[in-house]
Short mmCIF file of C-alpha atoms and ligand atoms in Angstrom, two decimals:
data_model
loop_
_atom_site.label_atom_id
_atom_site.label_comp_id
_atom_site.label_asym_id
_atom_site.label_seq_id
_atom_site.Cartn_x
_atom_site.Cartn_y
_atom_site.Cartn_z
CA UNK A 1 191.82 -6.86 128.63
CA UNK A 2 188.20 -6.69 128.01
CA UNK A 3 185.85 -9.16 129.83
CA UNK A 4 185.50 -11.14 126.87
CA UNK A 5 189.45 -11.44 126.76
CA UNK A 6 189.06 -12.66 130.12
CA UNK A 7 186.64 -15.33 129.33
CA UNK A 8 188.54 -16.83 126.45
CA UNK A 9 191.86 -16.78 128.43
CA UNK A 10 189.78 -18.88 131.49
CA UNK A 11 188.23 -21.35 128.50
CA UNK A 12 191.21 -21.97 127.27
CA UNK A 13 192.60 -22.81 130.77
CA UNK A 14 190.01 -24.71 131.15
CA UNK A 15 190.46 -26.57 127.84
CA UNK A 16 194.53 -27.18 129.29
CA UNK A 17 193.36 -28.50 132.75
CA UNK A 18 190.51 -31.11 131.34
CA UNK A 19 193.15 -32.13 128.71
CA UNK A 20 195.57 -32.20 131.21
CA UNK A 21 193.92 -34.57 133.76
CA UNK A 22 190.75 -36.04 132.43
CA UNK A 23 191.79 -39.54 130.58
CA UNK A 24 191.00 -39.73 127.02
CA UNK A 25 187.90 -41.36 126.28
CA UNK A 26 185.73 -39.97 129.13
CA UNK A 27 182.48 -37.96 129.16
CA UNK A 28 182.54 -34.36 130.68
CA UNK A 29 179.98 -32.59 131.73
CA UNK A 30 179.75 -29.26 130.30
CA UNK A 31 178.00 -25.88 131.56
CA UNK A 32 176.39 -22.87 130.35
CA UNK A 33 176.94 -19.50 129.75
CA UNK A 34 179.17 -17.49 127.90
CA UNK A 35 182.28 -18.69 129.67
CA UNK A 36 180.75 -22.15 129.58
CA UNK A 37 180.97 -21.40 125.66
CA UNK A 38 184.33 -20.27 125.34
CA UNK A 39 185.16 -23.40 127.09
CA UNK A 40 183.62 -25.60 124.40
CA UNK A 41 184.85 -23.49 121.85
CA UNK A 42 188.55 -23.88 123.25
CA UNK A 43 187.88 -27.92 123.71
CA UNK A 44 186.84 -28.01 120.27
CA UNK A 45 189.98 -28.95 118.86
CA UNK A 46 190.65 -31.81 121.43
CA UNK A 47 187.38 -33.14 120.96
CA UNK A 48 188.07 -36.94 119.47
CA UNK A 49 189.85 -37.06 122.79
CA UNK A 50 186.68 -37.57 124.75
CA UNK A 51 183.70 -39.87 124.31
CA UNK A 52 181.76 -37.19 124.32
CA UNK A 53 179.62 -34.46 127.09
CA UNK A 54 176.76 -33.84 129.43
CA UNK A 55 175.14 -31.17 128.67
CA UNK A 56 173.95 -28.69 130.84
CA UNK A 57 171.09 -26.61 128.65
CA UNK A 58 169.94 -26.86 125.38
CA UNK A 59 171.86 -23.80 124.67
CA UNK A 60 175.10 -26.15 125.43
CA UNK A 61 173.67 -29.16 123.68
CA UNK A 62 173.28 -26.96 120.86
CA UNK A 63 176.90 -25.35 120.48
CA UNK A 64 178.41 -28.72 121.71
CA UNK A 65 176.61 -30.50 118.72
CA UNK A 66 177.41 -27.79 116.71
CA UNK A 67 181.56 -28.41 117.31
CA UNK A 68 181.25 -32.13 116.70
CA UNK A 69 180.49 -33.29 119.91
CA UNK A 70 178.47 -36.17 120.94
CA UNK A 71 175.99 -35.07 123.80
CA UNK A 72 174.85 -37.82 126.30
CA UNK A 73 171.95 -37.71 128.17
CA UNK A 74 172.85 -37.92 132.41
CA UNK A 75 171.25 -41.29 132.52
CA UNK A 76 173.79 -42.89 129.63
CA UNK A 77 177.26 -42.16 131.78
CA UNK A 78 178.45 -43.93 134.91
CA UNK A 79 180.90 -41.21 135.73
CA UNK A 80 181.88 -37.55 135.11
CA UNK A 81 185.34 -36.98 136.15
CA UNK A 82 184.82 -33.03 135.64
CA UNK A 83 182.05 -30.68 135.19
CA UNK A 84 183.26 -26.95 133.93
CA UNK A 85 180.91 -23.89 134.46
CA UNK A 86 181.02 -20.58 135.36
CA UNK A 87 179.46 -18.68 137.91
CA UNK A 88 177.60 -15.05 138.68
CA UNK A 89 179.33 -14.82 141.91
CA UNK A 90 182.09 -16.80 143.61
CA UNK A 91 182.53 -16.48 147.40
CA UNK A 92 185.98 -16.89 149.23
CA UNK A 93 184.53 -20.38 149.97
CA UNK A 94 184.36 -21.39 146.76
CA UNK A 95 180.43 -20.95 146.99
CA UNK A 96 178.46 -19.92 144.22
CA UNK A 97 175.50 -18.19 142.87
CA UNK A 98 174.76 -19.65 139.53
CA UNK A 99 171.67 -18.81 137.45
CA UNK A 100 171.67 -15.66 135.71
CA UNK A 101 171.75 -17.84 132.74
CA UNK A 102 168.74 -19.67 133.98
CA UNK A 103 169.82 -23.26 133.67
CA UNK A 104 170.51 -23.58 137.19
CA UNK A 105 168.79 -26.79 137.64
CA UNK A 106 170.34 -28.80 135.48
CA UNK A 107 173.49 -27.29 136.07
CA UNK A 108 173.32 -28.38 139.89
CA UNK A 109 172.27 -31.96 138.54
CA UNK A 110 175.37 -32.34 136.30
CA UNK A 111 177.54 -30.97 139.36
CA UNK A 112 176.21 -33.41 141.41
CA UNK A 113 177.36 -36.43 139.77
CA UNK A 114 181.20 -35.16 139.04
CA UNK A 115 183.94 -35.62 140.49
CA UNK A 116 185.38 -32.58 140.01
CA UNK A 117 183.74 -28.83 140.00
CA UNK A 118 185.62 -26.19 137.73
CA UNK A 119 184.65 -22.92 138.35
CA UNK A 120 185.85 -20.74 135.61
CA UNK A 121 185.09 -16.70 135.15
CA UNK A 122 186.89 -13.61 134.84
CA UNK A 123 188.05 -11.21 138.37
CA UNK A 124 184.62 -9.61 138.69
CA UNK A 125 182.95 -12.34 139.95
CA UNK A 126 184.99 -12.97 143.11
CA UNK A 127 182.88 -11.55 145.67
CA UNK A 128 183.80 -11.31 149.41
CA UNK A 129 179.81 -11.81 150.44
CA UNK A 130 177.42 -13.61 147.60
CA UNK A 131 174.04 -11.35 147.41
CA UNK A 132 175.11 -8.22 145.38
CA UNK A 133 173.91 -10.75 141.91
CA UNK A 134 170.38 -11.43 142.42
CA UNK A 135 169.53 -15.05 143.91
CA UNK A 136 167.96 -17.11 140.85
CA UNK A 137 165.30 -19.77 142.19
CA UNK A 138 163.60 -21.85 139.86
CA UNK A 139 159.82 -22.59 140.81
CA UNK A 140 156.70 -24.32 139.76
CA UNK A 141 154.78 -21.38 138.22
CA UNK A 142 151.73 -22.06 140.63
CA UNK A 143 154.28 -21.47 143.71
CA UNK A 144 155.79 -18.37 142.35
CA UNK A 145 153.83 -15.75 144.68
CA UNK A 146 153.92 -17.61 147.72
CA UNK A 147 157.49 -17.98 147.11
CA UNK A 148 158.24 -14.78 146.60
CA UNK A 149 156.25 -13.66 150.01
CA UNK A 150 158.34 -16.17 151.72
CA UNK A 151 161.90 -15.31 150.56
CA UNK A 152 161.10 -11.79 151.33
CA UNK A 153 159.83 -12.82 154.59
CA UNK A 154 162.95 -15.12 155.52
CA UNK A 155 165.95 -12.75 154.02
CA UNK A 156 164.32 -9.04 153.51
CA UNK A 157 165.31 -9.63 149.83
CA UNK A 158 162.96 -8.51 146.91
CA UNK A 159 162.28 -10.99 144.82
CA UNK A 160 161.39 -10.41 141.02
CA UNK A 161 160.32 -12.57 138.16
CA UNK A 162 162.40 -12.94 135.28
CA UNK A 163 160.36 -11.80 132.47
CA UNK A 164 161.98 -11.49 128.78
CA UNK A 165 162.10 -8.54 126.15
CA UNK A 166 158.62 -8.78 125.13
CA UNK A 167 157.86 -9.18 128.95
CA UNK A 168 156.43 -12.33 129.35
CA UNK A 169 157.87 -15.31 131.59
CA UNK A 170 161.19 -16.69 131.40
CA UNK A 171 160.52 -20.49 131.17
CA UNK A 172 163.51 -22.40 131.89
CA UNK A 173 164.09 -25.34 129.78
CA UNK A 174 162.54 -27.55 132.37
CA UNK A 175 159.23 -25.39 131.74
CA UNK A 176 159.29 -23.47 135.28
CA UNK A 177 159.67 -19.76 135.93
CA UNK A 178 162.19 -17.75 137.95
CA UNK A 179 162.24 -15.26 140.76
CA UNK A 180 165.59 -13.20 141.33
CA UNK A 181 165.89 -11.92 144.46
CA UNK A 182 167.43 -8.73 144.97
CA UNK A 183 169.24 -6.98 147.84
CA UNK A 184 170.12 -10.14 149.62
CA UNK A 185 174.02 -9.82 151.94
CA UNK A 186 174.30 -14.16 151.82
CA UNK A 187 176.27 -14.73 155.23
CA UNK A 188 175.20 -18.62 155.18
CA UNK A 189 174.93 -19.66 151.97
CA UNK A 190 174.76 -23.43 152.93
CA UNK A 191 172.06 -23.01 155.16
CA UNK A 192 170.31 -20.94 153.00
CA UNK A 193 170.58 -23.18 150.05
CA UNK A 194 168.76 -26.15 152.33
CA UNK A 195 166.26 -24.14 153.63
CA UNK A 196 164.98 -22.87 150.96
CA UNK A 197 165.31 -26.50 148.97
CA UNK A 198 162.71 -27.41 151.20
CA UNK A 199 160.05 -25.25 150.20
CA UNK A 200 157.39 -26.88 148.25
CA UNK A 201 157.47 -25.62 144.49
CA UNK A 202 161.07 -24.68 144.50
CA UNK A 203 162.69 -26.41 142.30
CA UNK A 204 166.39 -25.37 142.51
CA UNK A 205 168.09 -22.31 143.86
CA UNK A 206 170.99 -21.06 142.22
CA UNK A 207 172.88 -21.47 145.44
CA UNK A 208 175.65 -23.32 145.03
CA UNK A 209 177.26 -23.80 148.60
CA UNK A 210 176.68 -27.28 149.97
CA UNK A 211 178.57 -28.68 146.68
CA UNK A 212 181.01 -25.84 145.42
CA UNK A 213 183.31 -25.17 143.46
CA UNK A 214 186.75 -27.51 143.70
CA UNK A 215 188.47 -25.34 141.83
CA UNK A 216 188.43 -21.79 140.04
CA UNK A 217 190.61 -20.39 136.88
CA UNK A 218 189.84 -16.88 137.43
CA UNK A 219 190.73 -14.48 134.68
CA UNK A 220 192.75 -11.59 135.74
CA UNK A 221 194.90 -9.04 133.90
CA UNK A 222 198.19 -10.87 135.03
CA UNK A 223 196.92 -13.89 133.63
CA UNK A 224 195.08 -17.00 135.09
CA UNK A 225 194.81 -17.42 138.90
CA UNK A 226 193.84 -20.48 140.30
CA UNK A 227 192.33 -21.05 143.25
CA UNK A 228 191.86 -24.64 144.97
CA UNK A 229 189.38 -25.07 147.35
CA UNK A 230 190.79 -28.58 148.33
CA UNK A 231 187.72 -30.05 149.03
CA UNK A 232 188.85 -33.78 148.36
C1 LIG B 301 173.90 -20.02 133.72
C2 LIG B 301 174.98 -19.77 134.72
C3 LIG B 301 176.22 -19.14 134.22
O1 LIG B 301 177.29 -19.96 134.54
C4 LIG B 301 176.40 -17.79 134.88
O2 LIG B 301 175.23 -17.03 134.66
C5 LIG B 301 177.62 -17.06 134.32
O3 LIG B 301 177.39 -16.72 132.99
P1 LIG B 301 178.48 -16.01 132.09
O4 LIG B 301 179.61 -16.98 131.92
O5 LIG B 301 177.76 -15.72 130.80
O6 LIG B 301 178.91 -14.77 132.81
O7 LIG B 301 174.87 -20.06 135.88
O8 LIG B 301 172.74 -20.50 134.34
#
Protein backbone atom coordinates (compact mmCIF):
# COMPACT_ATOMS: atom_id res chain seq x y z
CA UNK A 1 0.00 0.00 0.00
CA UNK A 2 1.23 3.40 -0.70
CA UNK A 3 1.35 5.99 2.16
CA UNK A 4 -1.59 7.62 0.93
CA UNK A 5 -3.45 4.12 1.12
CA UNK A 6 -2.34 4.16 4.54
CA UNK A 7 -3.77 7.45 5.41
CA UNK A 8 -7.22 6.83 4.02
CA UNK A 9 -7.41 3.35 5.67
CA UNK A 10 -6.46 5.30 9.33
CA UNK A 11 -9.29 8.20 8.33
CA UNK A 12 -11.61 5.95 7.78
CA UNK A 13 -10.86 4.20 11.13
CA UNK A 14 -11.01 7.13 12.49
CA UNK A 15 -14.38 8.06 10.92
CA UNK A 16 -15.66 4.22 12.56
CA UNK A 17 -14.26 4.99 16.11
CA UNK A 18 -15.81 8.79 16.42
CA UNK A 19 -19.06 7.28 14.97
CA UNK A 20 -18.70 4.55 17.09
CA UNK A 21 -18.38 6.31 20.51
CA UNK A 22 -18.93 9.99 20.22
CA UNK A 23 -22.94 10.62 20.82
CA UNK A 24 -24.71 12.17 18.02
CA UNK A 25 -25.08 15.72 18.30
CA UNK A 26 -21.63 16.63 19.73
CA UNK A 27 -18.84 18.92 18.49
CA UNK A 28 -15.38 17.33 17.60
CA UNK A 29 -12.48 18.85 17.34
CA UNK A 30 -10.73 18.25 14.22
CA UNK A 31 -6.86 18.45 13.20
CA UNK A 32 -4.66 19.16 10.40
CA UNK A 33 -2.74 17.65 7.95
CA UNK A 34 -3.17 15.34 5.33
CA UNK A 35 -4.32 12.50 7.55
CA UNK A 36 -6.30 15.09 9.48
CA UNK A 37 -7.98 15.48 5.87
CA UNK A 38 -8.67 12.09 5.04
CA UNK A 39 -10.35 12.01 8.31
CA UNK A 40 -12.82 14.74 7.40
CA UNK A 41 -13.16 13.46 4.13
CA UNK A 42 -14.15 9.89 5.58
CA UNK A 43 -16.61 11.77 8.32
CA UNK A 44 -18.14 13.49 5.56
CA UNK A 45 -20.85 11.24 5.06
CA UNK A 46 -21.82 11.03 8.84
CA UNK A 47 -21.75 14.58 9.16
CA UNK A 48 -25.63 15.55 10.21
CA UNK A 49 -24.61 13.23 13.00
CA UNK A 50 -22.65 15.89 14.81
CA UNK A 51 -23.38 19.50 15.73
CA UNK A 52 -20.63 20.37 14.11
CA UNK A 53 -16.26 20.81 14.68
CA UNK A 54 -13.38 22.72 16.13
CA UNK A 55 -11.18 23.47 13.90
CA UNK A 56 -7.70 23.26 14.17
CA UNK A 57 -6.23 25.65 11.10
CA UNK A 58 -7.75 27.49 8.57
CA UNK A 59 -6.66 24.86 6.24
CA UNK A 60 -9.26 22.52 8.33
CA UNK A 61 -11.86 25.22 8.65
CA UNK A 62 -11.63 25.44 5.06
CA UNK A 63 -12.10 21.66 3.91
CA UNK A 64 -14.51 21.15 6.93
CA UNK A 65 -16.73 24.04 5.51
CA UNK A 66 -16.17 22.83 2.31
CA UNK A 67 -17.95 19.11 3.27
CA UNK A 68 -20.89 20.77 4.96
CA UNK A 69 -19.68 21.17 8.22
CA UNK A 70 -20.43 23.77 10.69
CA UNK A 71 -17.06 25.05 12.29
CA UNK A 72 -17.25 26.49 15.89
CA UNK A 73 -14.99 28.70 17.26
CA UNK A 74 -13.18 27.03 20.84
CA UNK A 75 -14.95 29.61 22.87
CA UNK A 76 -18.73 28.45 21.54
CA UNK A 77 -18.40 24.56 22.94
CA UNK A 78 -18.46 23.38 26.55
CA UNK A 79 -16.99 20.05 25.67
CA UNK A 80 -15.03 18.06 23.04
CA UNK A 81 -15.43 14.47 23.63
CA UNK A 82 -12.60 13.72 20.88
CA UNK A 83 -10.01 15.57 19.07
CA UNK A 84 -8.44 13.47 15.89
CA UNK A 85 -4.96 14.47 14.44
CA UNK A 86 -2.09 13.07 13.23
CA UNK A 87 1.34 13.31 14.13
CA UNK A 88 5.17 13.63 12.57
CA UNK A 89 6.42 11.27 15.08
CA UNK A 90 4.79 9.03 17.70
CA UNK A 91 6.93 7.71 20.57
CA UNK A 92 6.25 4.29 22.39
CA UNK A 93 4.67 6.63 25.00
CA UNK A 94 2.24 7.82 23.00
CA UNK A 95 4.26 11.22 22.83
CA UNK A 96 4.29 13.28 19.93
CA UNK A 97 5.99 15.70 17.74
CA UNK A 98 3.39 17.60 15.88
CA UNK A 99 4.10 20.59 13.63
CA UNK A 100 5.46 19.91 10.37
CA UNK A 101 2.19 21.21 9.26
CA UNK A 102 2.73 24.31 11.26
CA UNK A 103 -0.51 24.60 13.15
CA UNK A 104 0.91 23.31 16.19
CA UNK A 105 -0.51 25.88 18.40
CA UNK A 106 -3.79 25.60 17.88
CA UNK A 107 -3.62 22.08 17.56
CA UNK A 108 -2.25 21.78 21.28
CA UNK A 109 -5.21 24.24 22.26
CA UNK A 110 -7.95 22.01 20.76
CA UNK A 111 -6.13 18.89 22.48
CA UNK A 112 -6.27 20.50 25.55
CA UNK A 113 -9.85 20.81 26.03
CA UNK A 114 -10.85 17.02 24.79
CA UNK A 115 -11.48 14.35 26.30
CA UNK A 116 -10.09 12.11 24.16
CA UNK A 117 -6.68 12.35 21.90
CA UNK A 118 -6.74 10.23 18.57
CA UNK A 119 -3.61 9.89 17.11
CA UNK A 120 -3.99 8.64 13.65
CA UNK A 121 -0.97 8.08 10.88
CA UNK A 122 0.41 5.45 8.86
CA UNK A 123 3.65 2.82 10.33
CA UNK A 124 6.37 5.36 9.55
CA UNK A 125 5.72 7.54 12.14
CA UNK A 126 6.18 5.20 15.12
CA UNK A 127 9.47 6.09 16.29
CA UNK A 128 11.32 4.37 19.20
CA UNK A 129 13.11 7.97 20.21
CA UNK A 130 11.19 11.38 18.92
CA UNK A 131 14.09 13.76 17.35
CA UNK A 132 14.85 12.17 13.89
CA UNK A 133 11.57 14.86 12.54
CA UNK A 134 12.76 18.22 13.26
CA UNK A 135 11.26 19.89 16.57
CA UNK A 136 8.69 22.69 15.28
CA UNK A 137 8.53 25.73 17.85
CA UNK A 138 6.40 28.50 17.15
CA UNK A 139 7.89 32.00 18.25
CA UNK A 140 7.28 35.67 18.35
CA UNK A 141 9.37 36.77 15.32
CA UNK A 142 11.41 39.27 17.58
CA UNK A 143 12.51 36.07 19.80
CA UNK A 144 13.45 33.94 16.91
CA UNK A 145 17.43 34.35 17.20
CA UNK A 146 17.70 34.24 20.76
CA UNK A 147 15.67 31.23 20.57
CA UNK A 148 17.44 29.56 18.30
CA UNK A 149 20.93 30.28 20.34
CA UNK A 150 19.18 28.84 23.25
CA UNK A 151 17.76 25.54 21.91
CA UNK A 152 21.08 24.92 20.43
CA UNK A 153 22.63 25.73 23.64
CA UNK A 154 20.20 23.44 25.82
CA UNK A 155 19.92 20.22 23.30
CA UNK A 156 23.02 20.57 20.66
CA UNK A 157 20.17 20.66 18.06
CA UNK A 158 20.33 23.06 14.98
CA UNK A 159 17.63 24.97 14.73
CA UNK A 160 16.33 26.41 11.30
CA UNK A 161 13.60 28.74 10.23
CA UNK A 162 10.92 27.58 8.18
CA UNK A 163 11.03 29.67 5.18
CA UNK A 164 8.59 28.88 2.06
CA UNK A 165 9.27 28.34 -1.80
CA UNK A 166 9.91 31.83 -2.57
CA UNK A 167 12.02 31.84 0.73
CA UNK A 168 10.50 34.12 2.87
CA UNK A 169 8.96 33.33 6.47
CA UNK A 170 6.52 30.79 7.22
CA UNK A 171 3.86 32.73 9.25
CA UNK A 172 1.66 30.47 11.03
CA UNK A 173 -1.88 31.39 11.07
CA UNK A 174 -1.46 33.00 14.43
CA UNK A 175 1.10 35.44 12.56
CA UNK A 176 4.43 33.97 14.29
CA UNK A 177 7.35 32.23 12.65
CA UNK A 178 8.93 28.81 13.16
CA UNK A 179 12.28 27.32 13.97
CA UNK A 180 12.77 23.43 13.30
CA UNK A 181 15.31 22.06 15.08
CA UNK A 182 17.32 19.47 13.66
CA UNK A 183 19.45 16.59 14.99
CA UNK A 184 17.76 16.47 18.32
CA UNK A 185 17.70 12.28 20.10
CA UNK A 186 14.34 13.52 22.57
CA UNK A 187 15.01 11.16 25.71
CA UNK A 188 12.55 13.46 27.94
CA UNK A 189 10.13 14.76 25.95
CA UNK A 190 7.96 15.97 28.94
CA UNK A 191 10.57 17.83 30.42
CA UNK A 192 11.60 19.20 27.41
CA UNK A 193 8.23 20.34 26.35
CA UNK A 194 8.02 22.52 29.90
CA UNK A 195 11.21 23.86 29.70
CA UNK A 196 11.20 25.18 26.76
CA UNK A 197 7.30 26.52 27.30
CA UNK A 198 8.90 28.73 29.56
CA UNK A 199 10.99 30.66 27.41
CA UNK A 200 9.79 34.07 26.73
CA UNK A 201 8.62 34.38 22.95
CA UNK A 202 7.88 30.76 22.50
CA UNK A 203 4.76 30.33 21.78
CA UNK A 204 4.16 26.55 21.44
CA UNK A 205 6.46 23.67 20.77
CA UNK A 206 5.34 20.94 18.79
CA UNK A 207 6.04 18.66 21.68
CA UNK A 208 3.35 16.83 22.51
CA UNK A 209 4.32 14.74 25.72
CA UNK A 210 2.73 16.15 28.86
CA UNK A 211 -0.85 15.60 27.08
CA UNK A 212 -0.43 12.68 24.45
CA UNK A 213 -1.93 10.77 22.53
CA UNK A 214 -4.89 8.36 24.20
CA UNK A 215 -5.01 6.45 21.45
CA UNK A 216 -3.36 5.67 17.92
CA UNK A 217 -4.94 3.89 14.59
CA UNK A 218 -1.75 3.29 12.96
CA UNK A 219 -1.85 2.26 9.34
CA UNK A 220 0.05 -0.79 8.55
CA UNK A 221 0.06 -3.22 5.62
CA UNK A 222 -1.98 -5.87 7.70
CA UNK A 223 -4.46 -3.39 8.31
CA UNK A 224 -5.21 -0.97 11.27
CA UNK A 225 -3.32 -1.40 14.59
CA UNK A 226 -4.41 0.22 17.50
CA UNK A 227 -2.61 1.16 20.18
CA UNK A 228 -4.12 2.43 23.66
CA UNK A 229 -2.14 4.34 25.78
CA UNK A 230 -4.75 4.01 28.67
CA UNK A 231 -4.22 7.17 30.02
CA UNK A 232 -7.78 7.54 31.71
C1 LIG B 1 0.28 19.76 11.39
C2 LIG B 1 0.57 18.47 12.07
C3 LIG B 1 0.27 17.23 11.34
O1 LIG B 1 -0.59 16.45 12.10
C4 LIG B 1 1.54 16.46 11.08
O2 LIG B 1 2.45 17.33 10.42
C5 LIG B 1 1.29 15.22 10.23
O3 LIG B 1 0.90 15.61 8.95
P1 LIG B 1 0.49 14.56 7.83
O4 LIG B 1 -0.76 13.90 8.30
O5 LIG B 1 0.29 15.40 6.60
O6 LIG B 1 1.63 13.59 7.69
O7 LIG B 1 1.04 18.42 13.18
O8 LIG B 1 0.72 20.85 12.14
Amino acid sequence: MTQDELKRLVGQAAADYVNEHVPEGAVIGVGTGSTANCFIDALAGSRERYRGAVSSSVATTNRLLSHGFRVFELGEVESLPVYVDGADEIDPHGAMIKGGGGALTREKIVASVADVFVCIADGSKLVPTLGAFPLPIEVVPMARVAIGRRIAQATGGVPVLRVKQDGTPYITDNGNEIIDVKGLAIDGPVALERDVNQWPGVVTVGLFAARGADLCLIGTERGVQRIDYARR
